[in-house]
XYZ file of C-alpha atoms in Angstrom:
759
model
C 30.868 -25.210 104.085
C 33.701 -26.289 101.686
C 33.210 -26.856 97.925
C 35.446 -29.147 96.000
C 37.050 -27.724 92.848
C 35.057 -30.099 90.653
C 31.755 -29.210 92.361
C 32.535 -25.495 92.010
C 33.259 -25.939 88.339
C 30.061 -27.914 87.762
C 27.976 -25.225 89.535
C 29.644 -22.476 87.480
C 28.887 -24.263 84.201
C 25.319 -24.874 85.216
C 24.722 -21.232 86.042
C 26.411 -20.176 82.816
C 24.186 -22.510 80.833
C 20.988 -21.280 82.504
C 22.025 -17.697 81.918
C 22.193 -18.250 78.218
C 18.901 -19.983 77.722
C 16.761 -17.689 75.559
C 13.174 -17.021 76.775
C 10.699 -19.375 75.208
C 8.221 -17.806 72.798
C 6.046 -20.900 72.714
C 4.490 -19.807 75.937
C 1.876 -16.968 75.912
C 3.023 -13.511 76.842
C 0.922 -13.443 79.950
C 0.672 -15.678 82.992
C -2.293 -17.489 81.448
C -1.732 -19.727 78.489
C -4.225 -20.009 75.563
C -4.797 -22.705 72.976
C -7.105 -23.341 70.073
C -8.764 -26.739 69.798
C -11.548 -28.274 67.757
C -12.360 -29.763 64.389
C -10.616 -27.186 62.256
C -7.609 -28.530 60.404
C -5.888 -25.135 60.529
C -3.758 -24.084 63.540
C -5.155 -20.540 63.450
C -8.731 -21.458 64.239
C -10.591 -23.355 66.892
C -12.336 -23.217 70.276
C -10.590 -20.794 72.619
C -9.347 -22.351 75.813
C -7.380 -20.848 78.712
C -5.137 -22.521 81.345
C -5.952 -21.403 84.885
C -4.844 -23.100 88.100
C -3.392 -25.981 86.127
C -6.695 -26.780 84.323
C -7.849 -25.952 80.812
C -11.258 -24.322 80.451
C -13.305 -22.443 77.894
C -14.510 -18.853 77.348
C -18.172 -17.940 76.964
C -19.356 -16.055 73.906
C -21.375 -13.486 75.858
C -20.142 -9.914 74.857
C -17.310 -11.557 72.939
C -16.480 -9.634 69.760
C -13.647 -8.903 67.321
C -11.559 -6.812 69.764
C -11.487 -9.747 72.253
C -10.601 -12.154 69.463
C -7.804 -9.823 68.362
C -6.278 -9.837 71.920
C -6.535 -13.622 72.081
C -4.876 -14.100 68.671
C -2.037 -11.756 69.470
C -1.451 -13.617 72.716
C -1.360 -16.856 70.700
C 1.357 -15.381 68.460
C -0.776 -14.403 65.466
C -0.760 -10.931 64.042
C -4.538 -10.251 64.266
C -8.003 -11.846 64.278
C -10.182 -12.416 61.235
C -13.420 -13.232 63.048
C -14.896 -15.132 65.972
C -17.560 -17.839 66.272
C -20.359 -18.278 68.786
C -22.414 -21.225 69.987
C -19.633 -23.804 70.172
C -18.994 -23.804 66.423
C -15.730 -25.753 67.114
C -17.403 -28.225 69.518
C -18.296 -28.061 73.130
C -15.399 -28.072 75.578
C -15.172 -29.797 78.931
C -14.293 -28.657 82.432
C -14.752 -25.079 83.774
C -15.885 -22.106 81.809
C -13.188 -19.815 83.063
C -14.211 -16.469 81.542
C -17.552 -14.821 80.752
C -18.491 -11.368 79.565
C -14.924 -10.652 78.469
C -14.504 -6.939 77.563
C -11.318 -5.765 75.912
C -10.317 -2.410 74.564
C -8.198 -4.136 71.917
C -4.798 -2.878 73.084
C -4.206 -5.449 75.778
C -1.344 -7.872 75.328
C -3.095 -10.745 77.069
C -6.705 -11.832 77.559
C -6.422 -11.822 81.381
C -5.774 -8.075 81.221
C -9.297 -7.546 79.925
C -12.383 -7.074 82.116
C -14.651 -10.046 82.833
C -16.928 -11.499 85.550
C -13.851 -13.042 87.176
C -12.280 -16.446 86.976
C -14.929 -19.214 86.910
C -17.827 -16.803 87.400
C -20.272 -17.605 84.545
C -23.877 -18.443 83.840
C -23.007 -20.105 80.495
C -23.081 -23.694 79.322
C -20.529 -25.258 76.959
C -22.968 -24.730 74.068
C -21.777 -21.088 74.266
C -18.086 -21.794 73.998
C -16.458 -19.152 71.839
C -14.115 -19.865 68.929
C -11.771 -17.586 67.095
C -10.229 -17.449 63.617
C -6.832 -15.724 63.572
C -4.920 -14.355 60.636
C -2.508 -17.139 59.684
C 0.491 -14.778 59.637
C 2.399 -15.214 62.863
C 4.315 -12.609 64.837
C 8.062 -12.719 64.526
C 9.625 -15.286 66.879
C 6.431 -17.363 67.443
C 6.137 -20.962 66.410
C 3.123 -23.164 65.928
C 2.193 -25.165 68.997
C 1.594 -28.366 67.006
C 2.473 -31.802 68.225
C 6.138 -32.369 67.445
C 7.207 -35.127 65.117
C 10.701 -35.045 66.492
C 13.158 -37.920 66.060
C 16.275 -38.687 67.988
C 18.138 -36.668 70.592
C 18.829 -33.823 68.192
C 15.126 -33.305 67.500
C 15.147 -33.575 63.696
C 11.628 -33.383 62.348
C 9.905 -36.144 60.380
C 7.237 -34.358 58.338
C 6.293 -36.730 55.577
C 6.608 -40.377 54.598
C 6.074 -41.948 51.205
C 6.625 -45.141 49.271
C 8.935 -44.775 46.283
C 7.834 -47.481 43.736
C 10.744 -49.518 42.368
C 9.161 -52.183 40.179
C 7.465 -51.172 36.962
C 4.281 -52.960 37.942
C 3.921 -50.797 41.115
C 4.580 -47.486 39.373
C 1.448 -47.785 37.261
C -0.972 -48.010 40.143
C -2.637 -45.322 42.250
C -2.426 -45.401 45.162
C 1.188 -46.620 45.448
C 1.005 -49.619 47.797
C 4.601 -50.941 47.550
C 7.996 -49.446 47.461
C 10.997 -48.128 49.376
C 10.246 -46.106 52.433
C 11.390 -42.455 52.239
C 11.142 -39.663 54.721
C 11.259 -35.962 54.010
C 13.998 -34.151 55.812
C 15.169 -30.530 55.200
C 13.274 -30.415 51.933
C 14.813 -33.620 50.567
C 13.521 -37.204 50.467
C 15.926 -39.514 52.384
C 15.944 -43.297 52.555
C 15.471 -45.596 55.579
C 17.902 -48.482 56.154
C 16.371 -51.977 56.403
C 18.557 -53.023 59.388
C 16.228 -54.690 61.832
C 13.163 -53.689 59.846
C 10.073 -55.556 61.032
C 6.437 -56.043 60.051
C 5.532 -53.813 62.976
C 7.433 -51.007 61.311
C 5.641 -51.746 58.056
C 2.306 -51.629 59.825
C 3.000 -48.095 61.224
C 4.108 -46.857 57.818
C 1.134 -48.355 56.019
C -1.181 -46.820 58.601
C 0.335 -43.393 58.063
C -0.267 -43.727 54.362
C -3.942 -44.685 54.727
C -3.694 -48.493 54.477
C -5.205 -50.771 57.135
C -2.642 -53.644 56.895
C 0.556 -54.834 55.409
C 2.106 -58.000 53.843
C 5.708 -59.057 53.587
C 7.469 -57.621 50.566
C 9.539 -59.934 48.300
C 12.800 -59.052 49.981
C 14.853 -61.520 47.984
C 13.788 -60.006 44.689
C 14.321 -56.448 45.913
C 17.750 -57.469 47.133
C 18.618 -58.725 43.597
C 17.410 -55.437 42.072
C 19.429 -53.522 44.656
C 22.602 -55.515 43.930
C 22.208 -55.075 40.143
C 21.776 -51.311 40.446
C 24.619 -50.879 42.855
C 26.876 -52.511 40.279
C 25.836 -49.893 37.735
C 27.873 -46.687 38.422
C 25.325 -44.642 36.450
C 22.284 -45.709 38.454
C 20.539 -43.230 40.696
C 20.540 -45.734 43.482
C 24.307 -46.041 43.366
C 24.652 -42.281 43.447
C 22.274 -41.980 46.421
C 24.109 -44.714 48.373
C 27.523 -43.118 47.721
C 26.135 -39.794 49.042
C 25.051 -41.495 52.269
C 21.386 -40.646 51.591
C 20.162 -42.829 54.414
C 18.838 -40.592 57.209
C 17.281 -43.226 59.508
C 19.436 -46.249 60.373
C 17.214 -48.290 62.597
C 13.490 -48.203 63.508
C 11.824 -50.152 66.256
C 8.002 -49.963 66.373
C 5.465 -51.876 68.382
C 3.003 -51.664 65.464
C 0.374 -49.673 67.415
C 1.950 -46.278 66.987
C -0.036 -43.757 64.907
C 3.096 -42.150 63.486
C 6.632 -43.294 62.732
C 7.920 -40.474 64.962
C 6.373 -42.239 67.934
C 8.659 -45.269 67.368
C 12.192 -45.702 68.639
C 14.382 -44.331 65.862
C 18.128 -44.254 65.442
C 19.295 -41.499 63.103
C 22.108 -42.427 60.697
C 25.531 -40.698 61.072
C 25.811 -37.557 59.073
C 27.953 -37.073 56.013
C 31.668 -37.176 56.554
C 31.486 -39.815 59.286
C 33.794 -42.728 58.925
C 31.110 -45.475 59.417
C 28.633 -46.144 56.535
C 25.013 -45.138 57.137
C 23.560 -48.606 56.306
C 26.319 -51.193 56.476
C 25.497 -54.195 54.355
C 21.902 -53.263 54.058
C 19.613 -51.585 51.600
C 16.545 -49.402 51.583
C 13.522 -50.644 53.624
C 10.728 -51.925 51.396
C 7.103 -52.009 52.485
C 4.044 -53.582 50.889
C 0.665 -52.284 52.051
C -2.851 -53.693 51.595
C -5.443 -51.017 50.635
C -8.964 -50.976 52.027
C -11.823 -52.082 49.777
C -12.616 -48.552 48.535
C -9.013 -47.750 47.607
C -7.915 -50.734 45.582
C -5.585 -49.716 42.746
C -7.615 -51.633 40.183
C -10.942 -50.141 41.248
C -12.625 -47.762 38.825
C -15.706 -47.155 40.914
C -16.367 -47.122 44.653
C -18.081 -50.014 46.316
C -21.784 -49.565 45.855
C -22.380 -51.709 48.966
C -21.382 -49.000 51.329
C -23.272 -50.846 54.043
C -20.728 -53.720 54.118
C -18.590 -52.081 56.713
C -21.640 -50.843 58.561
C -23.358 -54.215 58.689
C -20.518 -56.746 58.974
C -18.033 -54.677 60.875
C -20.664 -52.883 63.007
C -19.136 -49.445 62.965
C -19.643 -46.379 60.837
C -18.663 -42.708 60.592
C -21.234 -39.917 60.341
C -21.247 -36.171 59.583
C -17.635 -35.882 58.436
C -16.660 -33.236 55.967
C -13.942 -35.457 54.362
C -13.512 -39.041 53.496
C -12.347 -41.060 56.556
C -13.631 -38.707 59.238
C -16.806 -38.521 61.278
C -18.625 -39.273 64.486
C -18.099 -42.872 65.539
C -21.247 -44.942 65.730
C -21.474 -48.667 66.634
C -24.166 -51.275 66.180
C -25.225 -52.976 69.457
C -28.391 -55.023 69.821
C -29.357 -54.136 66.248
C -29.415 -50.356 66.974
C -26.859 -47.738 66.063
C -25.466 -45.589 68.905
C -22.485 -43.369 69.648
C -19.231 -43.718 71.631
C -18.474 -41.522 74.637
C -15.174 -39.651 74.480
C -14.140 -40.605 78.090
C -10.806 -42.310 77.624
C -10.888 -41.859 73.843
C -7.400 -41.819 72.312
C -5.439 -42.317 69.103
C -4.929 -46.053 69.605
C -8.697 -46.731 69.959
C -9.452 -44.348 67.081
C -6.926 -46.220 64.895
C -8.774 -49.472 65.516
C -11.947 -47.832 64.190
C -10.067 -46.450 61.152
C -8.474 -49.767 60.213
C -11.780 -51.574 60.797
C -13.312 -49.298 58.153
C -10.574 -49.837 55.626
C -8.574 -46.676 56.327
C -5.118 -46.335 57.879
C -4.256 -45.233 61.407
C -6.001 -42.370 63.061
C -4.703 -38.853 62.396
C -6.863 -37.314 65.166
C -9.050 -38.603 67.939
C -11.766 -35.944 68.418
C -13.684 -35.137 71.580
C -16.733 -33.152 72.692
C -18.975 -33.874 69.656
C -16.673 -31.870 67.420
C -18.261 -33.496 64.398
C -21.856 -33.174 65.624
C -24.015 -34.905 68.191
C -25.659 -38.245 67.522
C -29.071 -39.598 68.527
C -30.190 -42.677 70.335
C -28.170 -44.669 72.839
C -24.578 -44.059 73.870
C -23.251 -47.610 73.620
C -19.667 -47.377 74.720
C -17.485 -45.408 77.121
C -13.910 -45.707 78.484
C -12.899 -47.601 75.365
C -9.421 -49.164 75.876
C -7.768 -50.697 72.863
C -4.280 -52.132 72.721
C -3.949 -51.376 69.033
C -3.983 -54.779 67.451
C -7.711 -55.489 67.767
C -9.434 -56.325 64.453
C -12.705 -54.572 65.382
C -13.737 -52.095 68.034
C -15.904 -54.607 69.859
C -12.740 -56.575 70.734
C -11.516 -53.708 72.935
C -12.324 -53.308 76.584
C -15.117 -50.778 77.241
C -17.919 -49.839 79.613
C -21.535 -49.227 78.705
C -22.066 -45.592 77.926
C -24.908 -45.333 80.425
C -22.609 -46.225 83.290
C -20.485 -43.112 82.983
C -22.930 -40.216 82.855
C -22.130 -39.490 79.188
C -24.230 -37.263 77.028
C -24.228 -36.707 73.260
C -22.130 -33.635 73.890
C -19.367 -36.194 74.572
C -19.695 -38.104 71.357
C -16.312 -39.256 70.035
C -15.126 -38.801 66.479
C -12.046 -39.618 64.338
C -10.060 -38.382 61.400
C -8.320 -41.303 59.641
C -5.355 -41.336 57.290
C -6.447 -42.144 53.775
C -4.427 -43.115 50.679
C -3.477 -40.495 48.159
C -5.531 -41.503 45.124
C -4.569 -38.453 43.147
C -8.211 -37.407 42.741
C -7.664 -33.985 44.226
C -5.354 -33.112 41.331
C -8.166 -33.991 38.841
C -10.560 -31.233 39.770
C -10.310 -27.508 40.422
C -12.451 -24.420 40.812
C -12.098 -21.346 38.684
C -13.428 -17.767 38.689
C -14.913 -17.692 42.178
C -14.635 -14.907 44.702
C -12.916 -17.276 47.162
C -11.089 -20.623 46.893
C -14.262 -22.365 48.040
C -16.381 -21.508 45.045
C -16.239 -21.347 41.285
C -16.786 -23.228 38.007
C -16.035 -26.905 38.333
C -13.234 -27.933 35.945
C -12.232 -31.605 35.727
C -9.401 -33.519 34.065
C -10.469 -36.453 31.899
C -8.860 -38.576 29.243
C -10.072 -37.858 25.674
C -8.603 -40.063 22.912
C -5.727 -41.018 25.142
C -4.844 -37.466 26.119
C -5.665 -35.715 29.404
C -7.744 -32.600 28.974
C -9.166 -30.036 31.388
C -12.755 -28.948 30.792
C -16.081 -28.057 32.432
C -19.082 -30.152 33.546
C -22.432 -29.746 31.916
C -25.004 -28.513 34.420
C -27.793 -30.839 33.195
C -28.780 -33.011 36.140
C -26.255 -31.144 38.360
C -27.503 -31.166 41.904
C -26.434 -31.051 45.536
C -25.350 -34.713 45.565
C -22.914 -34.148 42.684
C -21.709 -30.919 44.215
C -21.044 -32.756 47.526
C -18.832 -35.238 45.733
C -16.952 -32.344 44.008
C -16.359 -30.464 47.304
C -15.181 -33.653 49.021
C -12.845 -34.391 46.078
C -11.445 -30.889 46.414
C -10.890 -31.336 50.117
C -13.271 -28.413 50.839
C -15.868 -30.229 52.936
C -19.567 -29.984 52.138
C -21.413 -28.327 49.258
C -23.413 -25.281 50.182
C -24.839 -24.704 46.722
C -24.947 -26.634 43.461
C -24.873 -23.898 40.796
C -26.181 -24.455 37.272
C -25.776 -20.988 35.842
C -22.218 -19.641 36.119
C -22.175 -16.763 33.703
C -20.754 -14.415 36.345
C -17.643 -16.560 36.828
C -14.841 -16.594 34.316
C -13.361 -20.067 34.073
C -9.948 -20.969 32.765
C -9.750 -19.978 29.063
C -8.193 -23.284 27.991
C -10.774 -25.333 29.834
C -14.052 -23.982 28.434
C -15.005 -27.079 26.542
C -17.524 -29.424 28.189
C -15.764 -32.720 28.836
C -18.293 -34.330 31.215
C -22.083 -34.511 30.996
C -25.016 -36.409 32.411
C -23.253 -36.727 35.768
C -25.222 -38.661 38.386
C -23.602 -39.494 41.693
C -24.906 -41.624 44.540
C -22.941 -39.561 47.067
C -20.469 -42.263 48.131
C -18.018 -41.617 45.308
C -14.531 -40.307 46.050
C -14.370 -38.296 42.774
C -16.652 -37.011 40.018
C -14.780 -39.283 37.684
C -16.334 -42.284 39.520
C -19.923 -41.095 39.014
C -22.130 -42.285 36.221
C -21.982 -40.015 33.149
C -22.539 -39.942 29.407
C -20.072 -41.710 27.173
C -20.059 -39.218 24.289
C -20.552 -35.774 25.817
C -24.098 -34.376 25.286
C -25.017 -31.055 26.904
C -28.344 -29.534 25.865
C -27.220 -26.082 27.022
C -23.882 -26.128 25.305
C -20.845 -24.533 26.882
C -20.294 -21.196 28.646
C -22.766 -19.849 31.196
C -24.334 -23.241 31.947
C -21.260 -24.967 33.197
C -21.623 -26.561 36.584
C -20.355 -24.685 39.673
C -20.231 -25.121 43.434
C -19.863 -23.242 46.625
C -18.282 -25.329 49.389
C -18.221 -24.972 53.192
C -16.358 -26.728 55.982
C -19.392 -27.203 58.299
C -23.079 -27.927 57.723
C -26.325 -28.233 59.621
C -27.893 -31.595 60.395
C -31.676 -31.829 60.893
C -33.057 -34.724 62.943
C -36.681 -35.261 63.929
C -37.913 -36.257 67.390
C -39.444 -39.680 66.609
C -40.815 -40.157 70.138
C -42.878 -36.925 69.999
C -44.559 -38.005 66.714
C -45.508 -41.308 68.304
C -46.895 -39.740 71.517
C -48.993 -36.960 69.843
C -50.692 -38.828 66.924
C -54.504 -38.815 66.837
C -57.434 -38.651 64.383
C -59.619 -35.654 63.658
C -62.709 -35.433 61.390
C -62.385 -31.815 60.341
C -65.222 -29.932 58.580
C -64.550 -28.751 55.042
C -65.610 -25.284 56.116
C -62.353 -25.018 58.105
C -60.142 -26.400 55.300
C -60.324 -23.803 52.507
C -56.746 -22.574 53.039
C -55.428 -26.089 53.497
C -57.159 -27.085 50.188
C -55.552 -24.119 48.497
C -52.101 -25.286 49.639
C -52.807 -28.804 48.419
C -52.747 -30.320 51.900
C -55.687 -32.637 51.173
C -56.135 -35.683 49.010
C -57.366 -35.268 45.449
C -60.796 -36.685 46.381
C -61.431 -33.479 48.306
C -61.698 -31.655 44.927
C -64.907 -33.572 44.133
C -66.757 -32.978 47.368
C -69.743 -30.659 47.872
C -67.927 -27.829 49.668
C -68.416 -26.674 52.417
C -70.419 -29.744 53.462
C -68.694 -32.868 54.711
C -65.432 -33.471 56.434
C -61.959 -34.988 55.958
C -60.358 -37.545 58.286
C -56.888 -36.331 59.267
C -53.992 -38.141 61.031
C -52.548 -35.314 63.091
C -49.318 -35.144 65.105
C -46.673 -32.748 66.358
C -43.146 -32.679 65.025
C -39.937 -31.298 66.577
C -36.909 -30.841 64.317
C -33.437 -30.544 65.918
C -30.390 -29.038 64.318
C -27.562 -31.213 65.605
C -25.014 -30.087 63.064
C -22.231 -27.551 63.182
C -23.883 -24.701 61.199
C -27.247 -22.987 61.289
C -29.949 -24.331 59.019
C -31.014 -21.477 56.729
C -33.367 -21.338 53.765
C -31.633 -21.521 50.422
C -33.239 -18.321 49.138
C -33.294 -14.847 50.669
C -36.357 -13.050 51.934
C -36.827 -11.352 48.599
C -37.607 -14.711 47.023
C -40.011 -16.029 49.646
C -43.542 -16.810 48.421
C -46.511 -15.007 50.044
C -49.586 -17.126 50.734
C -52.609 -14.819 51.044
C -54.983 -17.351 52.526
C -52.843 -18.206 55.490
C -51.138 -14.741 55.326
C -47.596 -15.876 55.679
C -44.426 -16.386 53.655
C -42.989 -19.738 52.629
C -39.224 -19.738 52.848
C -39.072 -23.371 51.613
C -42.020 -24.563 49.605
C -41.722 -28.234 50.613
C -39.940 -28.579 53.954
C -41.350 -31.906 55.059
C -43.079 -34.902 53.449
C -45.643 -36.980 55.358
C -46.442 -40.411 53.787
C -48.569 -43.380 54.739
C -47.294 -46.561 53.111
C -48.522 -50.081 52.837
C -46.432 -52.837 54.345
C -44.755 -53.412 50.965
C -43.911 -49.782 50.589
C -46.666 -48.445 48.239
C -47.870 -44.998 49.044
C -51.609 -44.740 49.996
C -51.737 -41.195 51.438
C -49.454 -38.250 51.598
C -49.039 -34.790 53.034
C -46.472 -32.029 52.975
C -45.488 -29.030 54.999
C -44.078 -25.784 53.666
C -41.637 -23.941 55.857
C -43.878 -20.994 56.625
C -42.068 -20.389 59.935
C -38.643 -21.828 60.246
C -37.496 -20.577 63.658
C -35.882 -21.404 66.972
C -39.005 -22.447 68.890
C -36.829 -23.526 71.823
C -33.148 -23.657 72.665
C -31.273 -25.346 75.507
C -30.545 -23.379 78.654
C -27.744 -20.835 77.909
C -28.236 -20.813 74.153
C -29.858 -17.714 72.621
C -32.664 -17.926 70.097
C -31.452 -16.335 66.859
C -34.377 -16.840 64.432
C -38.011 -15.814 64.814
C -40.728 -15.414 62.200
C -42.480 -12.502 63.853
C -42.409 -9.199 61.879
C -41.018 -10.866 58.773
C -37.871 -11.879 60.702
C -34.978 -14.019 59.661
C -35.765 -17.694 59.409
C -33.565 -20.663 60.322
C -32.694 -23.110 63.085
C -29.641 -22.408 65.260
C -27.194 -25.177 66.054
C -28.476 -26.941 69.186
C -32.023 -25.530 68.909
C -35.209 -27.028 67.539
C -38.216 -25.956 65.519
C -41.636 -27.290 66.632
C -44.752 -27.709 64.517
C -47.744 -28.318 66.765
C -50.432 -30.808 65.869
C -53.150 -28.123 65.753
C -51.725 -25.985 62.876
C -52.879 -26.355 59.248
C -51.267 -29.030 57.062
C -49.673 -30.772 60.066
C -51.393 -33.995 59.029
C -51.949 -36.747 56.521
C -55.383 -36.916 54.917
C -56.438 -40.550 55.321
C -60.126 -40.091 54.371
C -59.772 -42.638 51.504
C -57.682 -45.158 53.463
C -59.211 -48.373 54.824
C -58.344 -50.092 58.063
C -55.107 -52.056 58.252
C -51.411 -52.044 59.149
C -49.288 -49.348 57.597
C -45.967 -47.552 57.778
C -45.990 -43.899 58.650
C -43.016 -41.938 57.334
C -41.820 -38.365 57.690
C -38.934 -36.896 55.688
C -37.419 -33.508 56.474
C -35.754 -31.516 53.712
C -36.945 -34.193 51.295
C -35.485 -32.781 48.060
C -32.099 -32.027 49.745
C -32.679 -28.402 48.876
C -30.553 -27.176 51.790
C -27.152 -28.789 52.319
C -26.686 -30.970 55.402
C -23.797 -33.010 56.784
C -25.918 -36.158 56.943
C -29.135 -36.831 55.003
C -29.474 -40.410 56.148
C -31.088 -39.320 59.485
C -33.695 -36.977 57.887
C -36.431 -39.631 57.939
C -38.428 -41.218 60.741
C -40.608 -44.340 60.327
C -43.343 -45.709 62.532
C -45.568 -48.758 62.501
C -49.172 -47.600 62.162
C -52.345 -49.553 63.006
C -55.685 -48.086 61.882
C -58.955 -49.815 62.742
C -61.253 -47.347 60.977
C -61.924 -45.280 64.144
C -58.620 -45.081 66.038
C -54.929 -45.017 65.128
C -51.796 -46.196 66.973
C -48.190 -45.386 66.108
C -45.448 -47.542 67.597
C -41.735 -48.322 67.047
C -41.050 -44.807 65.728
C -37.333 -44.405 64.976
C -34.917 -42.372 62.872
C -34.418 -43.953 59.456
C -30.777 -44.949 59.948
C -31.006 -45.901 63.634
C -31.354 -49.650 62.914
C -29.268 -51.985 60.842
C -30.960 -52.424 57.476
C -31.903 -56.071 57.883
C -33.104 -55.414 61.421
C -36.121 -53.617 59.964
C -36.854 -56.845 58.070
C -36.612 -58.978 61.223
C -38.753 -56.501 63.295
C -41.465 -56.557 60.650
C -40.998 -60.140 59.375
C -44.566 -61.111 60.110
C -45.798 -58.411 57.715
C -42.825 -58.973 55.311
C -41.786 -55.374 55.498
C -39.364 -54.249 52.794
C -36.564 -51.930 53.649
C -37.132 -48.472 52.085
C -34.467 -46.612 53.934
C -33.004 -43.762 51.970
């Protein structure tokens, strides 16, 4: 076979090129590749997944410990492991569970060198998917496997985009909604040429910056400003233009892209080139329209938080930050979830813009932000990107696709930079997630840092503070902070009487005193918080309450202990004990933890209260409220249940029970498990002895005082219609408190003129 000289030369050059390609360190060291996925915003933590036979799968948490996590982290390019997480803390995966009972010595270089049951041999479910937290320090030569924001053939990175305000009127507002587009490249902000700039380009930029829409900028006026400044040799603009500061020459977006890096981009010629970077043009100017909660002139958030939920028929639940959460939609007057089959950034961006945010930063799968309740309304959602609301997109009914709540979709949206995070800080804590709350406020026209008075300081206020800090949920609201040393120059109390509704973006938006008045003074009684990135979420089984309700006439001789614990109406105090009886509305309750962290009592065992009569400890003195209300919402009877035994009564197959009350054991409810209170135990009732026949509302509220932090308090209540004829009782239409649209309750009960008392 004869080779031509040109073919021989081409082959030689190809072999030479291949011989000089360095080995890629982005791949794992072994034959099996690992990755970390899940709701964590940090690249060093997440659910551990392994690629085997071309398919990604998870690892079971059975026998998994720190040495296994260390091997996995080293294989991923990190130096070591900090810890590991069981029970699908980072969300449940999909597909096969490739490894189970992994056993490493700790010296292995890859996870597939460790012992295990073998590939695909497992008795686990995805509720046992293991997660790892690696030390953020990477090994030499390893790079983060993040999605690349590369532009152009040379692969320059586009990391950040901002609007540089030009007009004086736009410089005074926060957030900045109008200005010249600038991109960050090699540590410097560079301009974008307006050649061929379109409104589609503006839409993408605005979406990245947290704005749902855009309007045309006054290009003629900006051109005049440009020309005037270019004539001034001392102007900064003239200097930048002469230095060829334009990095991007031309952008072509469809308008549906979640990031400017996804558009077609032509990079401007570098310095020293003969042709100008932006011939005859100027910097691209964009004008964005903020969502209703981010308007520059707003001083307080919209109190009507239900506007988006009612009119736009979509809401986010259980998110740790503003603009993130499980997606829920309103169909046939009932809230339900969206299945993650076919879920992507384009569909997620439609949800984000519908709610007044920008484009989607992440489209999350596998109930990574918690499981919902009720129907799964949608699956296989297919949006084109320009839909105004999610219901305009093509989709299947969730019931058609075999979806379960383990497949609930969620989003993280881009939100505007309001500058609130720079107006609060924590000081003196043992970790960055805790400390004395210090805020920046204006006093006599001057900005001052100071503390917050702990009068009225509670979990709702602490939740707002943690969200403002970007630290997720509040674990504790601390009123006595003597053990934390705050910043010396910020010891003065500058904010008191703080009362938040929970929807605020910052403490500065909450109601508070005008002149500061703190009954405790300064120092040890400054407000503090301890924040966390995940939280439990308790939800009651409404159907079980409805199915198990009945009446019992119980003799007083059997109610001494219940009377001592105040589980009977006051009229029982005046009866001739032990003669007579009380009429009790009894029922069973089942409380699920659908969140992303275990539900634990706020106090340790040393603080639990011993009740001699029932001979048990109360870890939470009032765990549940039971109320019977009239149709107009007036209370006619009540009951309560202390948490004498907060435990994992049952868990799904494959999930281990972790909490049991026997032998003074640890109390709590594991993620995915439930605690059951049977109808035949003391105080599991409402005393209705003094209640006459009629139509009522039966209401149950779990964690009623919000003593323990949760990711979502709106689903802690169930309500039922109750009919009592004097001898029998019927409960019907039992539902979680936030499962219906607010005015749907009105329409469902219109004949009795029911008022909406949803919390």
